[in-house]
PDB file of N, CA and C and ligand atoms in Angstrom:
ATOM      1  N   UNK A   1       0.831  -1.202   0.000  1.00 95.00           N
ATOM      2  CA  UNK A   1       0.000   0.000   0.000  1.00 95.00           C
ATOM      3  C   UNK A   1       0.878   1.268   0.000  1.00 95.00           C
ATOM      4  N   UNK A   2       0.346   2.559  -0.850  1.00 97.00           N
ATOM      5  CA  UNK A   2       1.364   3.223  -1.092  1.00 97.00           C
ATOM      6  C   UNK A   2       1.252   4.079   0.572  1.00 97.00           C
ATOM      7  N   UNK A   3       2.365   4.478   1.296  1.00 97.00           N
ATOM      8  CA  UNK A   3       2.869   5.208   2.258  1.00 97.00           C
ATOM      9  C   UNK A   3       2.326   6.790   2.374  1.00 97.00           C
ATOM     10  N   UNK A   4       1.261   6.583   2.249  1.00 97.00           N
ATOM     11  CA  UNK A   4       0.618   8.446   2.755  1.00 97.00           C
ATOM     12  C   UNK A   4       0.847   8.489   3.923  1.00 97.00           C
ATOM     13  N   UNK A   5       1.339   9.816   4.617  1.00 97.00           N
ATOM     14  CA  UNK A   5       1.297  10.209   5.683  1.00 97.00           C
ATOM     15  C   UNK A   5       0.348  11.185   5.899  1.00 97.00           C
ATOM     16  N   UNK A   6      -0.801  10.862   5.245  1.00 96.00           N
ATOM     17  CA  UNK A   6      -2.024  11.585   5.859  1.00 96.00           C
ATOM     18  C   UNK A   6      -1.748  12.970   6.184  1.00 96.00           C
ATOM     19  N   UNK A   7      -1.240  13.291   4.779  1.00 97.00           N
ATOM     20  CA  UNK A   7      -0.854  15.501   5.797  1.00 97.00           C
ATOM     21  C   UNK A   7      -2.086  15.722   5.215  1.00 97.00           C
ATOM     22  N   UNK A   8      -2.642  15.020   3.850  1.00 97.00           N
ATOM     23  CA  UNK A   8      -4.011  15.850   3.617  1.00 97.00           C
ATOM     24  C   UNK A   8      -4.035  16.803   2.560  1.00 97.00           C
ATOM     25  N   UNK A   9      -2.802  17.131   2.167  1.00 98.00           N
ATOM     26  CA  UNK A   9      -2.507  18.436   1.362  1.00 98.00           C
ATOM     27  C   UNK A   9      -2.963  17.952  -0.221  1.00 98.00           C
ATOM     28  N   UNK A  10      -2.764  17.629  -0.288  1.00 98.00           N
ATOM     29  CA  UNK A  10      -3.284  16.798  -1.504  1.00 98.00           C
ATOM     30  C   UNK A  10      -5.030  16.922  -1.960  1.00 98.00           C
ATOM     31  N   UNK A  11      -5.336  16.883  -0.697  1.00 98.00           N
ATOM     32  CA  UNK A  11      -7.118  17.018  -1.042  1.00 98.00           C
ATOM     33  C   UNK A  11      -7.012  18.696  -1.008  1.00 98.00           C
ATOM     34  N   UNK A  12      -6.005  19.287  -0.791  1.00 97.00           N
ATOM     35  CA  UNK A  12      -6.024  20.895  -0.880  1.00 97.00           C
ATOM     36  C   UNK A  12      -5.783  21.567  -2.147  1.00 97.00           C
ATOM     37  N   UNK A  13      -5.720  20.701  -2.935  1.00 96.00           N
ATOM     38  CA  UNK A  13      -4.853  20.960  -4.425  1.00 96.00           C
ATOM     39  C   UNK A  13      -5.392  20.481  -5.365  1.00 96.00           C
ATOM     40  N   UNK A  14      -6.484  20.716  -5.381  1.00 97.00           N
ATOM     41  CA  UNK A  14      -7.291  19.295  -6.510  1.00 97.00           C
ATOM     42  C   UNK A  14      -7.465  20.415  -7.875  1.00 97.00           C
ATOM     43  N   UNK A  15      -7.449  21.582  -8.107  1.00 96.00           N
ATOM     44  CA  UNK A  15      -7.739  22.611  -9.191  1.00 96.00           C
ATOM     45  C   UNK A  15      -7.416  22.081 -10.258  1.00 96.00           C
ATOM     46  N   UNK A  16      -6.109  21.177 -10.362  1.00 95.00           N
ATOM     47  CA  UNK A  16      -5.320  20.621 -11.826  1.00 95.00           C
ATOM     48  C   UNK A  16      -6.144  19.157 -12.236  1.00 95.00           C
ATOM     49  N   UNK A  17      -7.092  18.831 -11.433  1.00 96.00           N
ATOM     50  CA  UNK A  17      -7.153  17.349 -11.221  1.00 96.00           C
ATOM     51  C   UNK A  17      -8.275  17.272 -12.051  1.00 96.00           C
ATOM     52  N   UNK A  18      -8.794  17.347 -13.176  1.00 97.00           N
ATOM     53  CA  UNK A  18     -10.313  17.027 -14.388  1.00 97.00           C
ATOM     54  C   UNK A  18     -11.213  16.030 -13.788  1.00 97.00           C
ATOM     55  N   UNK A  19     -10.727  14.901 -12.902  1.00 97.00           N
ATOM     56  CA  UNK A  19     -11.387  13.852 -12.480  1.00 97.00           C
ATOM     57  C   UNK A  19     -12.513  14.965 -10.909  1.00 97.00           C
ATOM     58  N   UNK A  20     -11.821  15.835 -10.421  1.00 98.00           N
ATOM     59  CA  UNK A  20     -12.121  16.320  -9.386  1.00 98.00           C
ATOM     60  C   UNK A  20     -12.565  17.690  -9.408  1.00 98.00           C
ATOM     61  N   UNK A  21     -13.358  18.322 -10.897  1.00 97.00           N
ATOM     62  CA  UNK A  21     -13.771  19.693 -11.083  1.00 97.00           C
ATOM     63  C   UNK A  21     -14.863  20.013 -10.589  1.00 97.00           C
ATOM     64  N   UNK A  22     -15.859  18.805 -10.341  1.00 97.00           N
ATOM     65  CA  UNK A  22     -16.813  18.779  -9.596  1.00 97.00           C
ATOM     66  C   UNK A  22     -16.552  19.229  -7.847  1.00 97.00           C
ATOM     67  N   UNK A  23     -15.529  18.566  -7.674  1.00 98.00           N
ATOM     68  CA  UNK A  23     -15.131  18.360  -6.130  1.00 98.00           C
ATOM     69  C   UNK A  23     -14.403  19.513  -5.527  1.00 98.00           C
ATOM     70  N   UNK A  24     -14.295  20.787  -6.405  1.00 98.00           N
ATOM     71  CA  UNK A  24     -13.330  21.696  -5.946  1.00 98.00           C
ATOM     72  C   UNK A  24     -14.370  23.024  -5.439  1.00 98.00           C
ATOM     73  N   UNK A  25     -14.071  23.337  -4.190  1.00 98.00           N
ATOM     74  CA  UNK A  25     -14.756  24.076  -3.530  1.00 98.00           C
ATOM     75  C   UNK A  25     -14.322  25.743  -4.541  1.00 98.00           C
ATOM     76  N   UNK A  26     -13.762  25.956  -5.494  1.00 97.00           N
ATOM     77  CA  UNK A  26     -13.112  26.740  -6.123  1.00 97.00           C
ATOM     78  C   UNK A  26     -12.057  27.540  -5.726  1.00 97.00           C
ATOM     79  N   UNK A  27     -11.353  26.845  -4.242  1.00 97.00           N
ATOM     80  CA  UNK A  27     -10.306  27.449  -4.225  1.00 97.00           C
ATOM     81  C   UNK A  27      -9.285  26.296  -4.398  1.00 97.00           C
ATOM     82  N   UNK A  28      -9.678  25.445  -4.969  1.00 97.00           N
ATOM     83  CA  UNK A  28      -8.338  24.376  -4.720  1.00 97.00           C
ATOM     84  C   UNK A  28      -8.525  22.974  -3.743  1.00 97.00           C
ATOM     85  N   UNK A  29      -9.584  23.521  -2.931  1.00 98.00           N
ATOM     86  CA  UNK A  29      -9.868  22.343  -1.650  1.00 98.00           C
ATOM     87  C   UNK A  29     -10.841  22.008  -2.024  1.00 98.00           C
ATOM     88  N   UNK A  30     -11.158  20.243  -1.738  1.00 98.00           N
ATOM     89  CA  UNK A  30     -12.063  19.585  -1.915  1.00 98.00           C
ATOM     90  C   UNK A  30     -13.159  19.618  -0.924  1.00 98.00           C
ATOM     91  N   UNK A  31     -14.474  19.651  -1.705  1.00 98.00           N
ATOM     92  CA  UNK A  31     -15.732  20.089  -0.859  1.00 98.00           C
ATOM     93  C   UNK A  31     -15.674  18.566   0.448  1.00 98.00           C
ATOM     94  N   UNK A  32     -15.007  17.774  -0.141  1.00 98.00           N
ATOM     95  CA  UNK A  32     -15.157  16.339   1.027  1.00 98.00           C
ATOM     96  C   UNK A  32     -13.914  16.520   1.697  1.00 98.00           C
ATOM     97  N   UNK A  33     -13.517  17.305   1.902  1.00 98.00           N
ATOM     98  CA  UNK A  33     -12.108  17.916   3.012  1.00 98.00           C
ATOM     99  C   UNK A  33     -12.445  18.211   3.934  1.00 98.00           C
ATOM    100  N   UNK A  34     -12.080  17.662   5.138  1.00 98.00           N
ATOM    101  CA  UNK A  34     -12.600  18.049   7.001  1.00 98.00           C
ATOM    102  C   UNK A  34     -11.215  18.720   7.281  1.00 98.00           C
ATOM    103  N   UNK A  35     -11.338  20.005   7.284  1.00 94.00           N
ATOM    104  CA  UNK A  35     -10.034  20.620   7.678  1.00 94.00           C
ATOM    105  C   UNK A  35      -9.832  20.860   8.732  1.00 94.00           C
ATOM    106  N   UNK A  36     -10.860  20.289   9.365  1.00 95.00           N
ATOM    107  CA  UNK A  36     -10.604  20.476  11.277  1.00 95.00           C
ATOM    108  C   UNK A  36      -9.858  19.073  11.493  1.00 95.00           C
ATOM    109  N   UNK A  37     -10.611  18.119  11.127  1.00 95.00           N
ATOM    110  CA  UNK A  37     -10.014  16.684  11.324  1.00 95.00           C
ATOM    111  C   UNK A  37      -8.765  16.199  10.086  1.00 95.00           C
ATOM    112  N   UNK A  38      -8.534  16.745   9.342  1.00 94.00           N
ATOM    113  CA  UNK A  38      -7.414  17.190   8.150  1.00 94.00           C
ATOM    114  C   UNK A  38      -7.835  15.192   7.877  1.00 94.00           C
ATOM    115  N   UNK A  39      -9.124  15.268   6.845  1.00 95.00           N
ATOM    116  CA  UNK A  39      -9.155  14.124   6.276  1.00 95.00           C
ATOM    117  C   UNK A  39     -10.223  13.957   5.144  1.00 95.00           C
ATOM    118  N   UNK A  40     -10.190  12.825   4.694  1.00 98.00           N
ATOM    119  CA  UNK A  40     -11.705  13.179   3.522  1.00 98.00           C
ATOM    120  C   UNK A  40     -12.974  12.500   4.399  1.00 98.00           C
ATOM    121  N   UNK A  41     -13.681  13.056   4.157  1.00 98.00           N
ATOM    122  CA  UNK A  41     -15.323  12.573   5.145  1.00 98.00           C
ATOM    123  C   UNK A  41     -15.883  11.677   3.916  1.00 98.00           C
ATOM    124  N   UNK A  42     -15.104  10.888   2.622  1.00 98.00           N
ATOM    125  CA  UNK A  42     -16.085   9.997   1.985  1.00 98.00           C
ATOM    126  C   UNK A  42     -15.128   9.109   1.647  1.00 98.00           C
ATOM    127  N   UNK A  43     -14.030   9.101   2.775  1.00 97.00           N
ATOM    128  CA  UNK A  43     -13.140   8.229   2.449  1.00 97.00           C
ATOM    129  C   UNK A  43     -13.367   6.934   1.785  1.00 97.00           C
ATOM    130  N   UNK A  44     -14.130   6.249   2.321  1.00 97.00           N
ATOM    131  CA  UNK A  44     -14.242   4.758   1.849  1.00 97.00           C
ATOM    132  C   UNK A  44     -14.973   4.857   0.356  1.00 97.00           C
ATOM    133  N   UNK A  45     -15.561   5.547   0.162  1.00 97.00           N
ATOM    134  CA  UNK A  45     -16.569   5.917  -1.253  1.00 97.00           C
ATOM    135  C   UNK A  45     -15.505   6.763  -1.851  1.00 97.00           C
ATOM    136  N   UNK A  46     -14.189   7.323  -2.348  1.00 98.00           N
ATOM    137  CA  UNK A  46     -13.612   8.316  -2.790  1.00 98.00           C
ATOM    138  C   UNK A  46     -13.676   7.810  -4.072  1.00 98.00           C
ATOM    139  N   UNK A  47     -13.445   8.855  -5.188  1.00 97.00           N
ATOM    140  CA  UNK A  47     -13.612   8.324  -6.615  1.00 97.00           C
ATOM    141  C   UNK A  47     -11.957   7.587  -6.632  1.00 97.00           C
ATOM    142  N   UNK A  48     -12.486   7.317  -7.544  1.00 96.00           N
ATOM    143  CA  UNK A  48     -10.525   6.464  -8.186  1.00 96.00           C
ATOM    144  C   UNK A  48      -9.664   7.535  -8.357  1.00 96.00           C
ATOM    145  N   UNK A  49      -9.420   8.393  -8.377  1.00 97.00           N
ATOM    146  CA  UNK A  49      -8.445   9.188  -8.770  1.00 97.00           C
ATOM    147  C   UNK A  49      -7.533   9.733  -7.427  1.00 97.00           C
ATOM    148  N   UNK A  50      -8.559   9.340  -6.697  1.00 97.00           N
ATOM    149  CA  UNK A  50      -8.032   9.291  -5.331  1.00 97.00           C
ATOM    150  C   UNK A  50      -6.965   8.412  -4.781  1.00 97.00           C
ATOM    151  N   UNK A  51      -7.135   7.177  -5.089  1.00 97.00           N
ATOM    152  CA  UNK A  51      -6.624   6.085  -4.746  1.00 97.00           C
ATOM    153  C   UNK A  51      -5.342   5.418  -5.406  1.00 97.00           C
ATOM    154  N   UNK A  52      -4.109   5.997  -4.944  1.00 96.00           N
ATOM    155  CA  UNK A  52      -3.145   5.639  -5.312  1.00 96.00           C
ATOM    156  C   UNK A  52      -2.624   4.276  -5.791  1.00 96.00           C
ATOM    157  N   UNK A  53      -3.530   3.632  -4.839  1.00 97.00           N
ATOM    158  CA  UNK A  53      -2.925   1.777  -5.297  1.00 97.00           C
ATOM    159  C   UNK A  53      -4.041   1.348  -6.948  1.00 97.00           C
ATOM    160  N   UNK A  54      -5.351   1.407  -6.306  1.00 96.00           N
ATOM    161  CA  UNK A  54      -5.994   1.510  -7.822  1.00 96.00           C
ATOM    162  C   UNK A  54      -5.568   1.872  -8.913  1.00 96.00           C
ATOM    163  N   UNK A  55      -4.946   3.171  -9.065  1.00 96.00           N
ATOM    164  CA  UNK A  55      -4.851   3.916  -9.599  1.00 96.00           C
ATOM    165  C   UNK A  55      -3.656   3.134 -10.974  1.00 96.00           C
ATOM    166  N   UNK A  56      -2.892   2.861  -9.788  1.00 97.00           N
ATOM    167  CA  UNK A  56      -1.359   2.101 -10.518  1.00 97.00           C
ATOM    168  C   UNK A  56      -2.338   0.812 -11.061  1.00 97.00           C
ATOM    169  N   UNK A  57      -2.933   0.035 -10.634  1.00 97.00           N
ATOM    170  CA  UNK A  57      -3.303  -1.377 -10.962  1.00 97.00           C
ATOM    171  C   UNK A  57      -4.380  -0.993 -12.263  1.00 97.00           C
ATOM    172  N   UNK A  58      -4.902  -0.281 -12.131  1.00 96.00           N
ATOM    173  CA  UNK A  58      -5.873   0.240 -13.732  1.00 96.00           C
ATOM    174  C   UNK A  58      -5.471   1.167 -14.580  1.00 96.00           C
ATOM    175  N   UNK A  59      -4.420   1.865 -14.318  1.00 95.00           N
ATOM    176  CA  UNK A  59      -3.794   2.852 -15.020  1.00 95.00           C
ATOM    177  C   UNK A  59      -2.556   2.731 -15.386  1.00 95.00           C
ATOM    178  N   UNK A  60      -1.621   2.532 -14.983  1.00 96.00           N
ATOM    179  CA  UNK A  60      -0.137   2.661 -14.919  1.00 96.00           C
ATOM    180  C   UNK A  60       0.762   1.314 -14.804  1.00 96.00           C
ATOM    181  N   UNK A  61       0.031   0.079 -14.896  1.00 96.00           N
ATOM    182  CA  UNK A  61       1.375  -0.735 -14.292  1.00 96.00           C
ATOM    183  C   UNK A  61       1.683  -1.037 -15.678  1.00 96.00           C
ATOM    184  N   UNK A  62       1.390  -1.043 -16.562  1.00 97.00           N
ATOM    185  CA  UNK A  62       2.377  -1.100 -17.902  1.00 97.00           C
ATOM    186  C   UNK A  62       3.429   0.015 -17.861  1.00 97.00           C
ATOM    187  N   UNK A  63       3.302   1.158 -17.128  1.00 96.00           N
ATOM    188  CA  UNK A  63       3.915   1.948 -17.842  1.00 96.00           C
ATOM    189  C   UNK A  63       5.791   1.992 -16.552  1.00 96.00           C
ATOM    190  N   UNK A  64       5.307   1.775 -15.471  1.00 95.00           N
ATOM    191  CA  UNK A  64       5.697   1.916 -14.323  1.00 95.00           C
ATOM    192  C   UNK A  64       5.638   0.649 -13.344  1.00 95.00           C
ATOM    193  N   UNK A  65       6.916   0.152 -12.365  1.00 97.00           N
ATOM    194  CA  UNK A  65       6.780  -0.513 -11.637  1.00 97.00           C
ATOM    195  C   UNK A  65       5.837  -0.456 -10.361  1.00 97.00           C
ATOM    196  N   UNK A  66       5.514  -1.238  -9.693  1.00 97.00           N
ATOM    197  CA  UNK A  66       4.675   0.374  -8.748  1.00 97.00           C
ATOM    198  C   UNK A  66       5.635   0.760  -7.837  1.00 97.00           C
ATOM    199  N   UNK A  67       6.967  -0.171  -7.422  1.00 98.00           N
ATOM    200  CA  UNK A  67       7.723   0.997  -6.930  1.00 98.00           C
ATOM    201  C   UNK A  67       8.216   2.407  -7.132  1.00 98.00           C
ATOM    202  N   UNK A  68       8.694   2.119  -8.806  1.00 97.00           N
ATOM    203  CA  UNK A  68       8.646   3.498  -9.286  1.00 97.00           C
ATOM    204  C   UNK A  68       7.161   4.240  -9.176  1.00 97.00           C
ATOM    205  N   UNK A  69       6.134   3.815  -9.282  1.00 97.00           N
ATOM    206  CA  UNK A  69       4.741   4.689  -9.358  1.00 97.00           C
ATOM    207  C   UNK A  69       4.920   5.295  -7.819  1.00 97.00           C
ATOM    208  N   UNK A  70       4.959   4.269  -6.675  1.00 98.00           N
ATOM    209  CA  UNK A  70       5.150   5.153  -5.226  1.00 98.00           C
ATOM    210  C   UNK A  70       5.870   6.135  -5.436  1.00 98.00           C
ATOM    211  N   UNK A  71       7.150   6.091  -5.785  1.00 98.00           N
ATOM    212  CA  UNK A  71       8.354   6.902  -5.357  1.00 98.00           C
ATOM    213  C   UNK A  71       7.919   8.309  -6.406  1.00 98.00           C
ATOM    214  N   UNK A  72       7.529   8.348  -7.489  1.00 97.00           N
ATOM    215  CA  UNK A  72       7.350   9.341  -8.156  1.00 97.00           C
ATOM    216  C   UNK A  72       5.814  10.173  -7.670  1.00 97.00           C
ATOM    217  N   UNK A  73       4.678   9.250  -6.989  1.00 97.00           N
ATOM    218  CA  UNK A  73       3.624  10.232  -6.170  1.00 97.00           C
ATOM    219  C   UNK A  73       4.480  10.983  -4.789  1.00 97.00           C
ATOM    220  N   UNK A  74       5.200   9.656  -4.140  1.00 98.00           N
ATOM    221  CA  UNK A  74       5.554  10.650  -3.001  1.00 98.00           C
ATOM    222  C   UNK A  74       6.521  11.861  -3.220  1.00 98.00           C
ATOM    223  N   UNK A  75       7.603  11.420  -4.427  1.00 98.00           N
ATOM    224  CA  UNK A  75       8.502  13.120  -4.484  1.00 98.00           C
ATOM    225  C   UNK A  75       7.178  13.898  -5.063  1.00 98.00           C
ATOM    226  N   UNK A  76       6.058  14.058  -5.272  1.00 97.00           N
ATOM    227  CA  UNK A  76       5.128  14.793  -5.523  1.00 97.00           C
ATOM    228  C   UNK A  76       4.414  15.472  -4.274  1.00 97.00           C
ATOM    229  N   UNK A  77       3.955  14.224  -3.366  1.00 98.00           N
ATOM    230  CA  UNK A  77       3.633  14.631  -1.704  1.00 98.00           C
ATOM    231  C   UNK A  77       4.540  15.400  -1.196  1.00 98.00           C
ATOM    232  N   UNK A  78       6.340  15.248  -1.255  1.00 98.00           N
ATOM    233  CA  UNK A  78       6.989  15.861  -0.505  1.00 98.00           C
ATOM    234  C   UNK A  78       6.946  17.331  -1.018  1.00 98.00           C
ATOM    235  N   UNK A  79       7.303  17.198  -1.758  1.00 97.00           N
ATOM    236  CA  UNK A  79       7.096  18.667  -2.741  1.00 97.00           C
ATOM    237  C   UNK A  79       6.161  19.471  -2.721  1.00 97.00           C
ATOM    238  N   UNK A  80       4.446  18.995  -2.288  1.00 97.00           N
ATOM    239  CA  UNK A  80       2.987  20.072  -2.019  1.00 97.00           C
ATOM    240  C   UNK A  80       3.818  20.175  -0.739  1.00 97.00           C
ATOM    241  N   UNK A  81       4.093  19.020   0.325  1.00 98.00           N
ATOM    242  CA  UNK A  81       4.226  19.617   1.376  1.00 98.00           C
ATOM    243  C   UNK A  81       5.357  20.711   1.894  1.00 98.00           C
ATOM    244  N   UNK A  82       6.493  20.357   1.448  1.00 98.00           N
ATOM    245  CA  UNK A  82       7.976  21.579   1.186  1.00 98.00           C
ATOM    246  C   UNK A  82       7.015  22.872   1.030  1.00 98.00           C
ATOM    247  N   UNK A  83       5.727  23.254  -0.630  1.00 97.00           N
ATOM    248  CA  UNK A  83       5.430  24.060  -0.687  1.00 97.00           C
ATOM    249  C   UNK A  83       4.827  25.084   0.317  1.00 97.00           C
ATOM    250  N   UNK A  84       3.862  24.532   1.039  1.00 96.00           N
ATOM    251  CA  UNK A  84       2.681  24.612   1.998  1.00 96.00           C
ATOM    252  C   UNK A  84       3.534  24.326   3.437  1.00 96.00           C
ATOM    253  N   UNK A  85       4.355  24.338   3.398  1.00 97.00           N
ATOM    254  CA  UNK A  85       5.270  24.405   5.065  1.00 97.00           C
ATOM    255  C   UNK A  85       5.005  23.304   5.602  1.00 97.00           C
ATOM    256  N   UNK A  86       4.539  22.151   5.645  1.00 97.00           N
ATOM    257  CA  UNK A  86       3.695  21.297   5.995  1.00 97.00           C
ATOM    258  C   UNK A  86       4.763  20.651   7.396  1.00 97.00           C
ATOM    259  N   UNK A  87       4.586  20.495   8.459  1.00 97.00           N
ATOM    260  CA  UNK A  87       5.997  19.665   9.187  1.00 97.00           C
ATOM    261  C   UNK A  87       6.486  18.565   8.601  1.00 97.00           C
ATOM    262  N   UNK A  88       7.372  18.718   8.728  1.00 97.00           N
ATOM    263  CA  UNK A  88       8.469  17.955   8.228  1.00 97.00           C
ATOM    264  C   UNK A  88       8.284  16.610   8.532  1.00 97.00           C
ATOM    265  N   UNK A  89       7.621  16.173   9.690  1.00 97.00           N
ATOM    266  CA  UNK A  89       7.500  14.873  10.001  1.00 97.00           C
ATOM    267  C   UNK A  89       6.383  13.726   9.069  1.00 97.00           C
ATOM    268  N   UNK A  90       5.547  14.814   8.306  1.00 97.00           N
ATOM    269  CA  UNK A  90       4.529  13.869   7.366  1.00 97.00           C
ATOM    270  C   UNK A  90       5.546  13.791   6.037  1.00 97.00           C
ATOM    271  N   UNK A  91       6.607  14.169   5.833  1.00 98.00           N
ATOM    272  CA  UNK A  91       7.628  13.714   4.825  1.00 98.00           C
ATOM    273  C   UNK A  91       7.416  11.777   4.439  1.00 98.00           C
ATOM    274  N   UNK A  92       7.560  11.687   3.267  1.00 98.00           N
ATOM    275  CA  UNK A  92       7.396  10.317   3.024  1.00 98.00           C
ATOM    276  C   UNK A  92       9.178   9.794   2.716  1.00 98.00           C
ATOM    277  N   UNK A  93       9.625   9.007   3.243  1.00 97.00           N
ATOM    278  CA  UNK A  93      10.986   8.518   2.931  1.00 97.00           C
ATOM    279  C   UNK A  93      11.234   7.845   2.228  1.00 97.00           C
ATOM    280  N   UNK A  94      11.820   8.602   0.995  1.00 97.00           N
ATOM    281  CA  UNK A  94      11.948   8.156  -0.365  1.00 97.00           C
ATOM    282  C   UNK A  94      12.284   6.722  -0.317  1.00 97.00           C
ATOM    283  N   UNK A  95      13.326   6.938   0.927  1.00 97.00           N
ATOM    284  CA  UNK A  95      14.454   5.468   0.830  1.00 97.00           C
ATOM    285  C   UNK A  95      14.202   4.351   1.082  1.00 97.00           C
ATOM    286  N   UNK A  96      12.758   4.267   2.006  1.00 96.00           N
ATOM    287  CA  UNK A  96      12.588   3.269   2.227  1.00 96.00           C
ATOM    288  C   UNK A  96      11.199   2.499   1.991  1.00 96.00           C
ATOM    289  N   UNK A  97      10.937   3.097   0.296  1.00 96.00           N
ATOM    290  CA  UNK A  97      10.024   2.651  -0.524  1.00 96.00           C
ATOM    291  C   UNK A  97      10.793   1.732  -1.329  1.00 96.00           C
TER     292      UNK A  97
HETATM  293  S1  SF4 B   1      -0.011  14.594  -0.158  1.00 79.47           S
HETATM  294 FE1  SF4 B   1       0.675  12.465  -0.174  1.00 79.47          FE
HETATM  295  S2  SF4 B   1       1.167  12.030   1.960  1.00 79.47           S
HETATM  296 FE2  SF4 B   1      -0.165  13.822   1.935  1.00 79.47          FE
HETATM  297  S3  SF4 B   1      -2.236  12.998   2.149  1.00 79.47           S
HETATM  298 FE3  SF4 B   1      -1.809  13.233  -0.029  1.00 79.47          FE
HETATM  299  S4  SF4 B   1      -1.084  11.212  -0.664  1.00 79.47           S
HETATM  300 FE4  SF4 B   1      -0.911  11.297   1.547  1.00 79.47          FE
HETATM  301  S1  SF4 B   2     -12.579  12.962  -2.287  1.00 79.47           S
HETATM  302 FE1  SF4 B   2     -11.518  12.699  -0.378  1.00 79.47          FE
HETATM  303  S2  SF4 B   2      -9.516  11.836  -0.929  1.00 79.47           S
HETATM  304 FE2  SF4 B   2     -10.419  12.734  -2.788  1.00 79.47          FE
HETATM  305  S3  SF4 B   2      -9.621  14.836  -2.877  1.00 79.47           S
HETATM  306 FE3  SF4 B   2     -11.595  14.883  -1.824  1.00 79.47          FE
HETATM  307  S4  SF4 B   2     -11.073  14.787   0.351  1.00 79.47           S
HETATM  308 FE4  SF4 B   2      -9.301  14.064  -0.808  1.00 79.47          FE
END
């Protein structure tokens, strides 16, 4: 299972995402974002685009190992979070994917 550290930032950023134009409160954050509880409130129901492991198994494993598929979402996670100040401790460790 791919290694989220649940910072959440990700459901803060959905503007680029076509699967999620419906879902964007129009600033970027998803209308199913609990920003008090920093989580999605339809978790178990989330569309696919959500779901990193799906995602690789119907989309991508021709193209990508899914190790490489992890390692290239999380330098993506680390990177919203670097942007957005996020603590340092929801960092995903490249190294030990
Ligand atoms: S940005 Fe990455 S680590 Fe943070 S919640 Fe989203 S998938 Fe998980
Ligand atoms: S549906 Fe849930 S997992 Fe998907 S962007 Fe919205 S809050 Fe995040």
């Amino acid at each position: 299972m791919f290694p989220c550290s649940s910072c959440g930032i990700c459901c803060q950023n959905i503007s680029t995402i076509k699967e999620l134009k419906e879902y964007d409160l129009g600033n970027g954050i998803c209308k199913y974002f609990d920003r008090i509880n920093n989580k999605c409130i339809i978790y178990e129901n989330r569309p696919q685009v959500c779901r990193i492991d799906e995602m690789f198994e119907e989309e991508y494993n021709s193209f990508f190992s899914k190790k490489e598929f992890y390692i290239e979402n999380a330098k993506v996670c680390n990177i919203l979070q670097e942007q957005y100040k996020i603590d340092k401790n929801y960092r995903i460790n490249i190294e030990e994917i």
